[in-house]
PDB file of C-alpha atoms and ligand atoms in Angstrom:
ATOM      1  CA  UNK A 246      22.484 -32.694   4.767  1.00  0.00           C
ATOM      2  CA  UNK A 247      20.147 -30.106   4.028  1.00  0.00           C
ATOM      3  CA  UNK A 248      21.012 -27.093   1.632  1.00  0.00           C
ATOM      4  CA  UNK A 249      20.306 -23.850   2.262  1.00  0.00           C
ATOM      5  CA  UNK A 250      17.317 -23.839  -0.323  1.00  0.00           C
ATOM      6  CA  UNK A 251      15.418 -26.492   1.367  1.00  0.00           C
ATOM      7  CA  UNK A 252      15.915 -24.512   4.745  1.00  0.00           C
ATOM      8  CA  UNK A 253      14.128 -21.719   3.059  1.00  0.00           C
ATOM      9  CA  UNK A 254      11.308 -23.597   1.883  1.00  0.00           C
ATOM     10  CA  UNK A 255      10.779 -25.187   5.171  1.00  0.00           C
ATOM     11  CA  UNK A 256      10.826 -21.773   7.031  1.00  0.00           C
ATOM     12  CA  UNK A 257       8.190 -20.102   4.780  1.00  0.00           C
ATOM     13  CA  UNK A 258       6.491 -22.705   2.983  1.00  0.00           C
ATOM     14  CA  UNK A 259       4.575 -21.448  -0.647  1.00  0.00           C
ATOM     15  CA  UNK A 260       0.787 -20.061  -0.890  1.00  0.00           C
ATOM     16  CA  UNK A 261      -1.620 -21.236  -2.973  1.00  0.00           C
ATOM     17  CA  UNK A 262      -3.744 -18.033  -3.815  1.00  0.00           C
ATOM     18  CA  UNK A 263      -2.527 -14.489  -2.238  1.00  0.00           C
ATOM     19  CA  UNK A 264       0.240 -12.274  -1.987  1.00  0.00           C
ATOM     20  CA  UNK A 265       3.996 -12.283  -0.908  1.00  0.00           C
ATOM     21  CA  UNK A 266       5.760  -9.285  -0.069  1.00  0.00           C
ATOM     22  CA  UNK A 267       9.263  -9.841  -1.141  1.00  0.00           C
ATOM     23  CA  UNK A 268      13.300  -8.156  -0.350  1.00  0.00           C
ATOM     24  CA  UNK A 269      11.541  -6.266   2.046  1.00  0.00           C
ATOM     25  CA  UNK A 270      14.284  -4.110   4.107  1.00  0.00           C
ATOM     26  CA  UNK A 271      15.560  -5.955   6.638  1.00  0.00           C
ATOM     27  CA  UNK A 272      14.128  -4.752   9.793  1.00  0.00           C
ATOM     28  CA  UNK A 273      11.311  -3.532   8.161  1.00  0.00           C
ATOM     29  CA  UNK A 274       8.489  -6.376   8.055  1.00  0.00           C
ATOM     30  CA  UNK A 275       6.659  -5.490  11.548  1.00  0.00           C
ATOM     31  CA  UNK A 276       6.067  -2.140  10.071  1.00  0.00           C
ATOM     32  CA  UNK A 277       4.437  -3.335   7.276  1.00  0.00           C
ATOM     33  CA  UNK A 278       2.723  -5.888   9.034  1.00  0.00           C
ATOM     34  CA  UNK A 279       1.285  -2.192  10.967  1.00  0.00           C
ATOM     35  CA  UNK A 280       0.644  -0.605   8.030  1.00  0.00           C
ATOM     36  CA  UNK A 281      -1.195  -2.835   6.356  1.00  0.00           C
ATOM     37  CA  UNK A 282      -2.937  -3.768   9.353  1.00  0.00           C
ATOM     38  CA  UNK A 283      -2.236  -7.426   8.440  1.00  0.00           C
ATOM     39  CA  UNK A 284      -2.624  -8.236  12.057  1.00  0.00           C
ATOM     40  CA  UNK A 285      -6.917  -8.505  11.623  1.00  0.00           C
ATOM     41  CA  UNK A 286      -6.253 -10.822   8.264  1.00  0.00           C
ATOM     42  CA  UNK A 287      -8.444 -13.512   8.759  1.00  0.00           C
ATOM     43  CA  UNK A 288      -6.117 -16.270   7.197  1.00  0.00           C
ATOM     44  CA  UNK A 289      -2.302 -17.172   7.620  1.00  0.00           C
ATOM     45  CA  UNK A 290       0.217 -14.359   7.523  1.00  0.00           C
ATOM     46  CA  UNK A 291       3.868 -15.486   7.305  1.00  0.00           C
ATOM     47  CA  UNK A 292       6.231 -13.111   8.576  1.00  0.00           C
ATOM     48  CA  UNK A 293       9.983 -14.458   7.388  1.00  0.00           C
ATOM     49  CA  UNK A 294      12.964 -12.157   9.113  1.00  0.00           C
ATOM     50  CA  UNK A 295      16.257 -12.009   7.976  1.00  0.00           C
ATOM     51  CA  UNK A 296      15.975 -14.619   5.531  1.00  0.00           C
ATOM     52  CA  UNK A 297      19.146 -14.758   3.209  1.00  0.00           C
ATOM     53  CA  UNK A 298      18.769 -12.592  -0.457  1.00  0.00           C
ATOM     54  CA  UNK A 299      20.947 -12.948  -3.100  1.00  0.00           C
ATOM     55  CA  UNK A 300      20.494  -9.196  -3.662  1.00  0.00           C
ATOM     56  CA  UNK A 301      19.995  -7.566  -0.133  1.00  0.00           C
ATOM     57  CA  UNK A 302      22.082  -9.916   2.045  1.00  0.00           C
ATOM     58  CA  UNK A 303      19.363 -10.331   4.459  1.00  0.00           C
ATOM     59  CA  UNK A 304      15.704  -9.681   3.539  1.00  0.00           C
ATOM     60  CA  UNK A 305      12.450  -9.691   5.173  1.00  0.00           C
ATOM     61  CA  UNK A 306       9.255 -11.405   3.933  1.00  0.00           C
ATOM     62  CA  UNK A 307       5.262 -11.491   4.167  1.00  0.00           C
ATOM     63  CA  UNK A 308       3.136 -13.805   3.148  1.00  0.00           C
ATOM     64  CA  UNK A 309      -0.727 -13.125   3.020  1.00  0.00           C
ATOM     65  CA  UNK A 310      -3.167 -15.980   2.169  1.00  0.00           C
ATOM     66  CA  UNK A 311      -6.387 -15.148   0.676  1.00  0.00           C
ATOM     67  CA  UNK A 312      -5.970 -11.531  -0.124  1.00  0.00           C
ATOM     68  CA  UNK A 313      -4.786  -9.553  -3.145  1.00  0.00           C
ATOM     69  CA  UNK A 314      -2.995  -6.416  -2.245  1.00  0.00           C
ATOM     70  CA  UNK A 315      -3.676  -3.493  -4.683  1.00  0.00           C
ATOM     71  CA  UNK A 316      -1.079  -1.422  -5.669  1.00  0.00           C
ATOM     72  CA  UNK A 317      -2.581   1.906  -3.977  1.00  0.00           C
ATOM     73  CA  UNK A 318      -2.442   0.103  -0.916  1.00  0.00           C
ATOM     74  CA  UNK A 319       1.227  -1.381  -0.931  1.00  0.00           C
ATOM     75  CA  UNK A 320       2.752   1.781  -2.353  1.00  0.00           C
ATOM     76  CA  UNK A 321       2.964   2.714   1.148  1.00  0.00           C
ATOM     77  CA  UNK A 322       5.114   0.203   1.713  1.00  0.00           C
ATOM     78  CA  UNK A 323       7.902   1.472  -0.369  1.00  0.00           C
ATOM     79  CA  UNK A 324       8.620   4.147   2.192  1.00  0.00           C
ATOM     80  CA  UNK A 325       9.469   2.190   4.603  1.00  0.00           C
ATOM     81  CA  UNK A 326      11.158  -0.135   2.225  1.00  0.00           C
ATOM     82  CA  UNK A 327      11.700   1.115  -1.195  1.00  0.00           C
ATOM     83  CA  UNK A 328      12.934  -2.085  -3.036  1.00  0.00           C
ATOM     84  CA  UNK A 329       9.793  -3.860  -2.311  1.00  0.00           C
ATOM     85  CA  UNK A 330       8.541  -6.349  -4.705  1.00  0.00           C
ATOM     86  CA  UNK A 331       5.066  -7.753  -4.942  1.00  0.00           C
ATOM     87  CA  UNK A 332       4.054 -11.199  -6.191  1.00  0.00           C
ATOM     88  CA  UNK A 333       0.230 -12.020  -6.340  1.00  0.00           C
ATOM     89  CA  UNK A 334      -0.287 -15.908  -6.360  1.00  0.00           C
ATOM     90  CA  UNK A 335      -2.872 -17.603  -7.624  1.00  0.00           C
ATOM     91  CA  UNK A 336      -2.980 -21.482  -7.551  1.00  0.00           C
ATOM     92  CA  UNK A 337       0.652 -21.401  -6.499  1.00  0.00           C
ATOM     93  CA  UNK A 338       1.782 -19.245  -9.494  1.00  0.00           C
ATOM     94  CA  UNK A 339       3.449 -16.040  -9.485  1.00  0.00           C
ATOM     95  CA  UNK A 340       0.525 -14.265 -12.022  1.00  0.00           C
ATOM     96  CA  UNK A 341       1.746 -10.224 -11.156  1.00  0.00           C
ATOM     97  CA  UNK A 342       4.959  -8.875  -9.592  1.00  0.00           C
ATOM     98  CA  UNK A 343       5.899  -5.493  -9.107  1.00  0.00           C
ATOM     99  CA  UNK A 344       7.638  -3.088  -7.549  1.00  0.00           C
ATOM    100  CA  UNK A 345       6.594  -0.809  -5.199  1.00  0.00           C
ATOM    101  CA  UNK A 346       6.131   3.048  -5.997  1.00  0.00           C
ATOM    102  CA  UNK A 347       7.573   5.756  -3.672  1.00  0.00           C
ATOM    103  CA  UNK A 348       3.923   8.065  -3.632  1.00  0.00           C
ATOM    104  CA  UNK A 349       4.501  11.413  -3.260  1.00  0.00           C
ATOM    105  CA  UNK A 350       2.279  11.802  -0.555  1.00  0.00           C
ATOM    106  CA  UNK A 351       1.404  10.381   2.187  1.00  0.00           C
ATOM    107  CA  UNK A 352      -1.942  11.286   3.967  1.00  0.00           C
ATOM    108  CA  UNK A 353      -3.812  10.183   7.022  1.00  0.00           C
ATOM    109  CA  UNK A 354      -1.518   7.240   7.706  1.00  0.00           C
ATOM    110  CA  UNK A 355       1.285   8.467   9.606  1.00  0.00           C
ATOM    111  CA  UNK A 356       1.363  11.115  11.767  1.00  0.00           C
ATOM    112  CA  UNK A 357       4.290  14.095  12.095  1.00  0.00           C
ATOM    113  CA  UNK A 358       7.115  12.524  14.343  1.00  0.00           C
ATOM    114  CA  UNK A 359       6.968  16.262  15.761  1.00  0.00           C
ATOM    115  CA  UNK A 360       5.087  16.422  18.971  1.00  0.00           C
ATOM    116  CA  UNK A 361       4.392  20.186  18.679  1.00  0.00           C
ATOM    117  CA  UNK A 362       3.007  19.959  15.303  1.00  0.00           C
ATOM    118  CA  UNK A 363      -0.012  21.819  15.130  1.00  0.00           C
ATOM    119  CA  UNK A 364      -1.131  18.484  13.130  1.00  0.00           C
ATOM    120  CA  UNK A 365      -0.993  16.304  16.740  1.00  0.00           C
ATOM    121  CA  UNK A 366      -3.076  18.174  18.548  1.00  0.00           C
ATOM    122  CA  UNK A 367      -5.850  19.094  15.955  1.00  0.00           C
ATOM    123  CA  UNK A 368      -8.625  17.858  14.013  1.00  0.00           C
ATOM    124  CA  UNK A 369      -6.405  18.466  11.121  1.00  0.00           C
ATOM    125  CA  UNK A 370      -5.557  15.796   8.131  1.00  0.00           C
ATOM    126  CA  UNK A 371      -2.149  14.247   8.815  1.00  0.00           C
ATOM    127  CA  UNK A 372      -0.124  15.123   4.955  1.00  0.00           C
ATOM    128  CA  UNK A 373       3.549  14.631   4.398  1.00  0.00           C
ATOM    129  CA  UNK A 374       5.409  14.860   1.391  1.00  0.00           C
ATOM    130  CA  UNK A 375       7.849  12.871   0.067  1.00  0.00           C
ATOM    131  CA  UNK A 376      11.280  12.926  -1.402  1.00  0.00           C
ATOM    132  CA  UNK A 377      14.396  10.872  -2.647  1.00  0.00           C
ATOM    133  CA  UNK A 378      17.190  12.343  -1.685  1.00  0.00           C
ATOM    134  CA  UNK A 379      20.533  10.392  -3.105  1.00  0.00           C
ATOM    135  CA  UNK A 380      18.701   7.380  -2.610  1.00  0.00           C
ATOM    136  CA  UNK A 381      17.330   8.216   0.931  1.00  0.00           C
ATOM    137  CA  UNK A 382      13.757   8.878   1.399  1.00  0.00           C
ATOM    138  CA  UNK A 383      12.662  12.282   3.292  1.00  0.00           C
ATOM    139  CA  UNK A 384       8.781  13.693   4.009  1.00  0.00           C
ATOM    140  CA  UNK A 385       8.022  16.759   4.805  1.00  0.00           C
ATOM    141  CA  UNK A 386       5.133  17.998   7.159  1.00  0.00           C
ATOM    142  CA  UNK A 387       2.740  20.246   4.972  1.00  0.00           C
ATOM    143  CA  UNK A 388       1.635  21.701   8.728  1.00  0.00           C
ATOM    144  CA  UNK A 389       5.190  22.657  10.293  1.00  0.00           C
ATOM    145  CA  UNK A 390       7.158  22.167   7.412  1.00  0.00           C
ATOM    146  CA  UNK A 391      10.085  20.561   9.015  1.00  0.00           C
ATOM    147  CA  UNK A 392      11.966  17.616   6.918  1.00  0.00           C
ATOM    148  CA  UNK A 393      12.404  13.843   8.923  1.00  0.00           C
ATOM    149  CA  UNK A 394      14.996  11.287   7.563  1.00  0.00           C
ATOM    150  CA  UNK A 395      13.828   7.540   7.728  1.00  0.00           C
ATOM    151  CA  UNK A 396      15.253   6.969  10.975  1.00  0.00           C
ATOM    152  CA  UNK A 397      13.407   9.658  12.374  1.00  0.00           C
ATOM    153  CA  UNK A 398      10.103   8.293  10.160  1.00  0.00           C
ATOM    154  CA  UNK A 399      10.975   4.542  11.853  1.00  0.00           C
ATOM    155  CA  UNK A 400      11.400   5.731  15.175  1.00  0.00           C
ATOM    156  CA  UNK A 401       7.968   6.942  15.436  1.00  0.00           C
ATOM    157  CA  UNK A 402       6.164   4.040  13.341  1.00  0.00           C
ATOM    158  CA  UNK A 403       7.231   1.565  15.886  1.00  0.00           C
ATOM    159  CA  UNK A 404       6.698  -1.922  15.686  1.00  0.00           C
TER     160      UNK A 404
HETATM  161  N1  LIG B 553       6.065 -17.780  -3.693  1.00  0.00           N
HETATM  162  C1  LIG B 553       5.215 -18.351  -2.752  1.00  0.00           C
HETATM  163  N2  LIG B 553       4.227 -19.196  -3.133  1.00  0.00           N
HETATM  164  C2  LIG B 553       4.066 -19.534  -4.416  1.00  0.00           C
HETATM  165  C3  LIG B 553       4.939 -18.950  -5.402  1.00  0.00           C
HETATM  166  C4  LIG B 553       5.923 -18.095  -4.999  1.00  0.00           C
HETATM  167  O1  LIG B 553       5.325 -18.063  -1.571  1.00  0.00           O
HETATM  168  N3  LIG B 553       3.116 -20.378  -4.733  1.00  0.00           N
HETATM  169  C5  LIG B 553       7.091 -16.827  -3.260  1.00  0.00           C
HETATM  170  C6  LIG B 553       8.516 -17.291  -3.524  1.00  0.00           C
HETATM  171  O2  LIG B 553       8.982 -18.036  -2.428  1.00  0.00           O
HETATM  172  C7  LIG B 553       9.252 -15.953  -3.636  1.00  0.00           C
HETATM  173  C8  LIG B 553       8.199 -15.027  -4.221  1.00  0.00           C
HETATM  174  O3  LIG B 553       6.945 -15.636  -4.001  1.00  0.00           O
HETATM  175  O4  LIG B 553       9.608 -15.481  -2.345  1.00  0.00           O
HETATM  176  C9  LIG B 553       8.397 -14.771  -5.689  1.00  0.00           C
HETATM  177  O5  LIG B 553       8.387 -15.988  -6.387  1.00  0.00           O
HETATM  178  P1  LIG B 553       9.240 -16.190  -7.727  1.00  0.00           P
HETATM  179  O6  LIG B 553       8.937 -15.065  -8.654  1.00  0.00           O
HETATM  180  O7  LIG B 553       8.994 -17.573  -8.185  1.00  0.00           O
HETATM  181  O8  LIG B 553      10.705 -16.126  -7.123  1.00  0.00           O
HETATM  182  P2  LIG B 553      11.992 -15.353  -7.672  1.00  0.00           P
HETATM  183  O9  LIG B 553      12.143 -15.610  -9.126  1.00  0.00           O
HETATM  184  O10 LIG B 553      13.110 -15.705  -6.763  1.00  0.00           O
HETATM  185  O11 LIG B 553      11.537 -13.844  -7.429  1.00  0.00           O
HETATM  186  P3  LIG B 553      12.438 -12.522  -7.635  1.00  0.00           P
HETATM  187  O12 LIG B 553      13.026 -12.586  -9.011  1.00  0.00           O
HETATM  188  O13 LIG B 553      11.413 -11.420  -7.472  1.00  0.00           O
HETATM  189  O14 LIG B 553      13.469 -12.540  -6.539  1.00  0.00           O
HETATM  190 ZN1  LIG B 554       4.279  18.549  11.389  1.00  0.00          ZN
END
């Protein structure tokens, strides 16, 4: 019989030189495949959904062959999934892992889930700020100044 370790391995199978996106939020990965715009990578990208965690209960997972991610760019990440860890592999080894960092801004990558923002329908710069609240993330527009929650942030990021 097969335990549930082997399973794992067989679903998403190690990398040799790249980087894995790990405990990824549940529900979460095909936003971050967006973000990252991971769907022009040249080489394999595993996407893993729902895979069992020890911490999470369920997790999601990326894998990206042939391609470091830099910190700048996978800070982005965490606010869509704040818990975020990131391995960098090289010759099968784990060399780097960290955790993502909430930024505190956010600019010209998502754009005001408010469809009268002044920010929508101008050649403005798209800017949000963003905040922890008791463990939940919030950004603020710098153009209309009104607060989203994550669901409202996931809603219109969809994936
Ligand atoms: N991994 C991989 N290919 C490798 C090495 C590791 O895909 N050549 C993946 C593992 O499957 C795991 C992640 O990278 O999902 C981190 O690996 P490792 O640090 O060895 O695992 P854990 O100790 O379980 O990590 P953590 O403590 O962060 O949960
Ligand atoms: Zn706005």
């Amino acid at each position: 019989m097969m335990t549930n370790e082997t399973q794992k391995v067989l679903t998403v199978s190690a990398i040799e030189d790249g980087t894995v996106i790990d405990h990824i939020q549940s529900g979460q990965a095909l936003r971050i495949v967006r973000l990252l715009k991971l769907s022009h990578h040249p080489q394999r990208v595993s996407i893993g959904m729902n895979l069992p965690s020890s911490r999470f209960g369920l997790k999601d997972l990326i894998k990206v062959e042939g391609k470091e991610l830099t910190p700048e760019e996978t800070n982005q990440i965490a606010i869509f999934s704040p818990q975020t860890t990131l391995n960098i592999i090289k010759d099968y080894r784990v060399i780097k892992k960290f955790t993502v960092t909430l930024p505190e801004v956010i600019e010209n990558i998502l754009e005001c889930p408010n469809p009268h923002c002044i920010s929508n329908h101008a050649d403005t710069n798209h800017t949000l700020y963003v905040n922890r609240v008791r463990g939940k993330i919030q950004m603020r527009c710098k153009y209309c100044d009104k607060l989203f929650t994550q669901d409202e942030f996931n809603e219109s990021f969809a994936c």
